Coordinates of C-alpha atoms and ligand atoms in Angstrom, one line a residue:
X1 CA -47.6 3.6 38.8
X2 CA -47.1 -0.4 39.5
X3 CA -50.0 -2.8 38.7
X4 CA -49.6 -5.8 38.2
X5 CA -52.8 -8.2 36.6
X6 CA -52.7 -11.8 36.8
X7 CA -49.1 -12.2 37.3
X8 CA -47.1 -15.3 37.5
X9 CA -43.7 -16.7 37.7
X10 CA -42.4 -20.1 37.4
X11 CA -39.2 -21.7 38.8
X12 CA -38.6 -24.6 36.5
X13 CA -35.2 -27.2 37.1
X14 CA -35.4 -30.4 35.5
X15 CA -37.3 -32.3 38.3
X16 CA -39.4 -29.5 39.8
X17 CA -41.4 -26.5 38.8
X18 CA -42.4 -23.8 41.6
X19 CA -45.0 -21.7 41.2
X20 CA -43.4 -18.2 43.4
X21 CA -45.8 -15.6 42.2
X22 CA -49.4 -17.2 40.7
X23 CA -52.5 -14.8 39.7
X24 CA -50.4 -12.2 41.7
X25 CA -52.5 -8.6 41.4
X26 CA -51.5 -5.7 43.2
X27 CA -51.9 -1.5 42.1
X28 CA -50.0 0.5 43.7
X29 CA -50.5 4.9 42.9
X30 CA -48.3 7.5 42.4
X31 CA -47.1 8.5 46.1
X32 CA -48.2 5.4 48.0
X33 CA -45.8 4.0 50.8
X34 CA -46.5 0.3 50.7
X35 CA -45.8 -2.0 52.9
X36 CA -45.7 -6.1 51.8
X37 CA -45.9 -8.9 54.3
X38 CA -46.2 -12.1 54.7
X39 CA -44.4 -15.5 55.5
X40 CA -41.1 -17.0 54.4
X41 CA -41.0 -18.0 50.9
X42 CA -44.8 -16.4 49.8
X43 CA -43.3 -14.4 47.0
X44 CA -42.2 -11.3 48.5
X45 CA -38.7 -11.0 47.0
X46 CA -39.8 -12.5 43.3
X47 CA -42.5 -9.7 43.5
X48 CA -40.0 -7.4 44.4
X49 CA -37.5 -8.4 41.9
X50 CA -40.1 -8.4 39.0
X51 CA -41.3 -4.9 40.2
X52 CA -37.7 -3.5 40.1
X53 CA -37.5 -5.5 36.4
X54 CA -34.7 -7.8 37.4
X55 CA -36.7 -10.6 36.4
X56 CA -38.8 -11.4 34.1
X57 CA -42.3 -13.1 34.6
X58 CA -44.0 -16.1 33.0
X59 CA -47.8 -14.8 32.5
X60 CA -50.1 -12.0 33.1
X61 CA -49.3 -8.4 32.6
X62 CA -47.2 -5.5 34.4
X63 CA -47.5 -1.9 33.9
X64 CA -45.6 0.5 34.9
X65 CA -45.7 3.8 34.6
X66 CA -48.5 2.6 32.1
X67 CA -46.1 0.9 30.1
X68 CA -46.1 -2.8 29.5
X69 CA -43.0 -4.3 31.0
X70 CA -42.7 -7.3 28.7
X71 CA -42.5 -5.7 25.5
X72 CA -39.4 -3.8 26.8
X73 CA -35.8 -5.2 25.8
X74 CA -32.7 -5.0 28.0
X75 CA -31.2 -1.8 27.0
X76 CA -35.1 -0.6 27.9
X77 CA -35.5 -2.3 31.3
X78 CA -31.8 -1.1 32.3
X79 CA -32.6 2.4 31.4
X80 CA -35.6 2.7 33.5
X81 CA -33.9 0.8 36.2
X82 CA -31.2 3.0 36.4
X83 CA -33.4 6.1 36.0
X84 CA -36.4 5.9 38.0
X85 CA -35.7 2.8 40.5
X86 CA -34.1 2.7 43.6
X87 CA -33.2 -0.5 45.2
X88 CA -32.6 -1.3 49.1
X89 CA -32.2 -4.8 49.2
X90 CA -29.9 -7.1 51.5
X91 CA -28.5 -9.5 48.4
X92 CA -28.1 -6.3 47.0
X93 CA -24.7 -5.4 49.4
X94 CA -22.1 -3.1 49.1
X95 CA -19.2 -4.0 47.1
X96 CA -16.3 -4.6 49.6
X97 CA -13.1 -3.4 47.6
X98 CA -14.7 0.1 47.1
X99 CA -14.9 2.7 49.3
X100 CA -18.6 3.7 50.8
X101 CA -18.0 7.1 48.0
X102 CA -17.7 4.8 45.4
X103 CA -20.3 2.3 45.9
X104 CA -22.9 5.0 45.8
X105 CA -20.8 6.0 42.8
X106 CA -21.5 3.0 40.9
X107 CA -24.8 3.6 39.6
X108 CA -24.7 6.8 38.9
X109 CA -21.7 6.3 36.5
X110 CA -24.0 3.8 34.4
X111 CA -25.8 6.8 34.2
X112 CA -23.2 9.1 32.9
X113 CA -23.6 11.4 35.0
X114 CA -20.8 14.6 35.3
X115 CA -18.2 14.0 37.6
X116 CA -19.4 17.2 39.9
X117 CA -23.1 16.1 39.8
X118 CA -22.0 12.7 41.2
X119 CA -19.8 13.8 43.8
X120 CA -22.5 15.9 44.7
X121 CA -25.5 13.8 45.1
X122 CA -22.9 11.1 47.2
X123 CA -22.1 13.4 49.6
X124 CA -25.4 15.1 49.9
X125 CA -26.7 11.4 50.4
X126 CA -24.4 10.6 52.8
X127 CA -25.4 13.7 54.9
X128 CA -29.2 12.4 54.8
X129 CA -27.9 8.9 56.3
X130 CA -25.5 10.9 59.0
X131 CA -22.6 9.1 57.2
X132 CA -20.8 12.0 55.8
X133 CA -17.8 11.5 57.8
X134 CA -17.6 8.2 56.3
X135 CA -17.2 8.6 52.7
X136 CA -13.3 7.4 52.8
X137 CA -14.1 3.9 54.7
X138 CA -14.2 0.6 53.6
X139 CA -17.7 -1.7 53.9
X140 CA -16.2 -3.9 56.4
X141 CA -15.4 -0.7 58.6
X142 CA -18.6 -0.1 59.2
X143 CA -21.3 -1.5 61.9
X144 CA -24.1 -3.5 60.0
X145 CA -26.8 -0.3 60.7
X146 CA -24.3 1.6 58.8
X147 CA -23.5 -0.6 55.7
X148 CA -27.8 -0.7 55.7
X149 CA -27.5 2.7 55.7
X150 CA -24.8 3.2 52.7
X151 CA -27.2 1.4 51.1
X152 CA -30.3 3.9 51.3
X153 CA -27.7 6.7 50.2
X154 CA -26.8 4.5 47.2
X155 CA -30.7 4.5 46.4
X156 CA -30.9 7.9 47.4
X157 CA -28.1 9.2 45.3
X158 CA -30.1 8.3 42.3
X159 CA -33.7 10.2 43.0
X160 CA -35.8 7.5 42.3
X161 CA -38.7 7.9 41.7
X162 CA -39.9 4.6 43.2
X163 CA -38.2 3.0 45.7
X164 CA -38.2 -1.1 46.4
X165 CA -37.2 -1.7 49.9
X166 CA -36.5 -5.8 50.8
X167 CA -36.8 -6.1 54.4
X168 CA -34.6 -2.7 54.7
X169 CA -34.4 -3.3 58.9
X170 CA -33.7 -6.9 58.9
X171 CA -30.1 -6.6 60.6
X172 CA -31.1 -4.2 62.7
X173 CA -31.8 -3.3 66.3
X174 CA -34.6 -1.5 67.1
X175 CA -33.3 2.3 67.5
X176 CA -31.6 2.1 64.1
X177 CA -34.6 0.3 62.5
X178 CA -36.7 3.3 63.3
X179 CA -34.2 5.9 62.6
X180 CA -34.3 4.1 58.5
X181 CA -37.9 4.0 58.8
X182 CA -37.7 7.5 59.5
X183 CA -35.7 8.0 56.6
X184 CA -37.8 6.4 54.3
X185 CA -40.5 8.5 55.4
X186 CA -38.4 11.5 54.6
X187 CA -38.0 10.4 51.3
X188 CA -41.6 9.7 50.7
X189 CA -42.8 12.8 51.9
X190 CA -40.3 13.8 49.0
X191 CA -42.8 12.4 46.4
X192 CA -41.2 8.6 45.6
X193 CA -43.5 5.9 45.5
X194 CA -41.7 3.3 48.2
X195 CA -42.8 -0.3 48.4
X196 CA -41.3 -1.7 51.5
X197 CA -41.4 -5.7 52.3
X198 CA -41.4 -6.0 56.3
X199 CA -41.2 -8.5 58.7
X200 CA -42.1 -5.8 61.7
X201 CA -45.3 -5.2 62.2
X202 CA -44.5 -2.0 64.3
X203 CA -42.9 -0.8 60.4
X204 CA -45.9 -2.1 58.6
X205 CA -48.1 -0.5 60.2
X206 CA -46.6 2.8 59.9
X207 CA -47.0 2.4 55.9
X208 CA -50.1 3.9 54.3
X209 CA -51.5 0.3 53.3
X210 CA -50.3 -3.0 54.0
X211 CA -50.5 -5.7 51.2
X212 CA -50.2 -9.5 52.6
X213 CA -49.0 -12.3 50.3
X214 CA -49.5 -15.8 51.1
X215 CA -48.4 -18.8 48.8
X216 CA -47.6 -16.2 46.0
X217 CA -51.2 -14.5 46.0
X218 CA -51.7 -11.2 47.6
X219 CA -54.7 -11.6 50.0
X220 CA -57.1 -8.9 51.6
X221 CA -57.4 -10.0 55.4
X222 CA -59.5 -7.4 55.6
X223 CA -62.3 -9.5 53.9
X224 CA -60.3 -13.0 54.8
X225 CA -62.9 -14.6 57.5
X226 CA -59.5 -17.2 58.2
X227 CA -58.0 -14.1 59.3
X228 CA -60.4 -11.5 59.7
X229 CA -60.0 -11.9 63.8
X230 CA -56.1 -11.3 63.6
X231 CA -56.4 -7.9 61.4
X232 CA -59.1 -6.8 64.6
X233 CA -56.6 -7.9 66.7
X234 CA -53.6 -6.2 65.2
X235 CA -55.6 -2.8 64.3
X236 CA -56.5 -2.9 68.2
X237 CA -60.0 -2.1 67.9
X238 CA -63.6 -3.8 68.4
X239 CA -66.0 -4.5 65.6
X240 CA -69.1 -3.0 66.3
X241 CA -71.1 -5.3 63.6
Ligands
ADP301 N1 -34.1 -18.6 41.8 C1 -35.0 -19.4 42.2 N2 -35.1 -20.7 41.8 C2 -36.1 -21.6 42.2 N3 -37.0 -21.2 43.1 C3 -37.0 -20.0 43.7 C4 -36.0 -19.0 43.2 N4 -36.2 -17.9 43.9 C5 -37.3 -18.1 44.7 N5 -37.7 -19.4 44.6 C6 -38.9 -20.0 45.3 O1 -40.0 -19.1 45.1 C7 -40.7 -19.0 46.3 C8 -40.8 -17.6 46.8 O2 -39.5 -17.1 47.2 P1 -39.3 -15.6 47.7 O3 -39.9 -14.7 46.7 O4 -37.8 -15.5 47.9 O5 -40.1 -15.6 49.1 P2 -40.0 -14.6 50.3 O6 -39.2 -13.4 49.9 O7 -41.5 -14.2 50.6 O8 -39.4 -15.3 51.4 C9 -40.0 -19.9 47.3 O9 -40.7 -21.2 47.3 C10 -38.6 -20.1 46.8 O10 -38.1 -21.3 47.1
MG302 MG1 -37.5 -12.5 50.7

């Protein structure tokens, strides 16, 4: 549903030019829960922002869905954006002067969606993420597991059918980082495609496949002798060859 061949993006200012994504390939199926790791400042949020077509690239190709990305304009990539991608991402935060209700709201009024159907999706949402009782307060009422969790039901209000997920328990502790891992799985189990970057490696390794980037590249430590001693260690088993 997401592959991407060759793909690169370029950061260019007047003095420098950064390479964030080069000869970046990655194929992710219909279904997959994904989880993306790798060091600060490898790529992980450019790859994320290209897959969720917030940016645009500089080379190489992107399908999704089988079509190809760059040939789309705006109206386009905001229409499949808005229909089929849901986004749980920390730059991505609530808007303080509206109420959680109508933050979730928000997208699902670009959509132009009935009145009922929206107030219905919120609140059914909001009872996935245990925030029901919530609907009335203001972001800055809430704890910081909370807000994160406003967020999901902002992703979740909107059915998508892949969901990008940018280090979703960052600001969390460790009970409510599992309890929105848990949720994610829910929703997976519900048929959406989720491509999750993590920092935990207790998260990533609850995914179906882990995909490590390093310096803008995705790289198989499976068959990475530099790192092939790590992925033994980490997987907690022997090699018997
Ligand atoms: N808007 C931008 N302008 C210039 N450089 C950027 C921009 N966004 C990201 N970069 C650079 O691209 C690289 C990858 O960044 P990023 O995708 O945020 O990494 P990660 O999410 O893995 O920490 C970094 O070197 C970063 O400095
Ligand atoms: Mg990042």
């Amino acid at each position: 549903m997401l592959k991407m061949s060759h793909l690169s993006k370029v950061y260019r200012t007047e003095v420098v030019e950064t390479y964030a994504l080069r000869d970046f390939n990655i194929d992710v199926k219909e279904g997959e829960f994904v989880a993306v790791t790798g060091p600060s400042g490898s790529g992980k949020t450019t790859f994320l922002t290209i897959a969720g077509l917030l940016e645009t690239f500089s080379g190489g190709e992107y399908h999704l869905d089988g079509i190809e990305v760059s040939n789309l304009n705006d109206n386009a990539r905001s229409k499949i954006r808005n229909e089929k991608i849901g986004f749980i991402f920390q730059a991505f935060n609530l808007i303080p002067d509206l109420n959680v209700f109508d933050n979730i709201e928000v997208p699902l009024r670009y959509r132009g969606m009935k009145a009922a159907e929206r107030k219905r999706r919120i609140m059914e949402s909001l009872e996935r993420v245990g925030l029901a009782s919530r609907a009335k307060h203001y972001p800055a009422e809430l704890s910081g597991g909370q807000q994160q969790r406003v967020a999901i039901a902002r992703a979740l209000a909107g059915s998508p059918r892949l969901l990008l997920a940018d280090e979703p328990t960052g600001n969390l502790d460790t009970q409510m980082a599992r309890s929105v891992l848990e949720l994610l799985e829910d929703i997976h189990r519900g048929g959406a495609t989720i491509v999750m970057v993590t920092h935990d490696p207790e998260l990533a390794a609850r995914a179906q496949r882990n995909v490590h980037v390093i310096d803008g590249q995705v790289v198989d430590l499976s068959e990475d002798p530099r790192f092939h001693g790590a992925v033994v260690a980490a997987q907690g088993g022997a090699r018997s060859d």
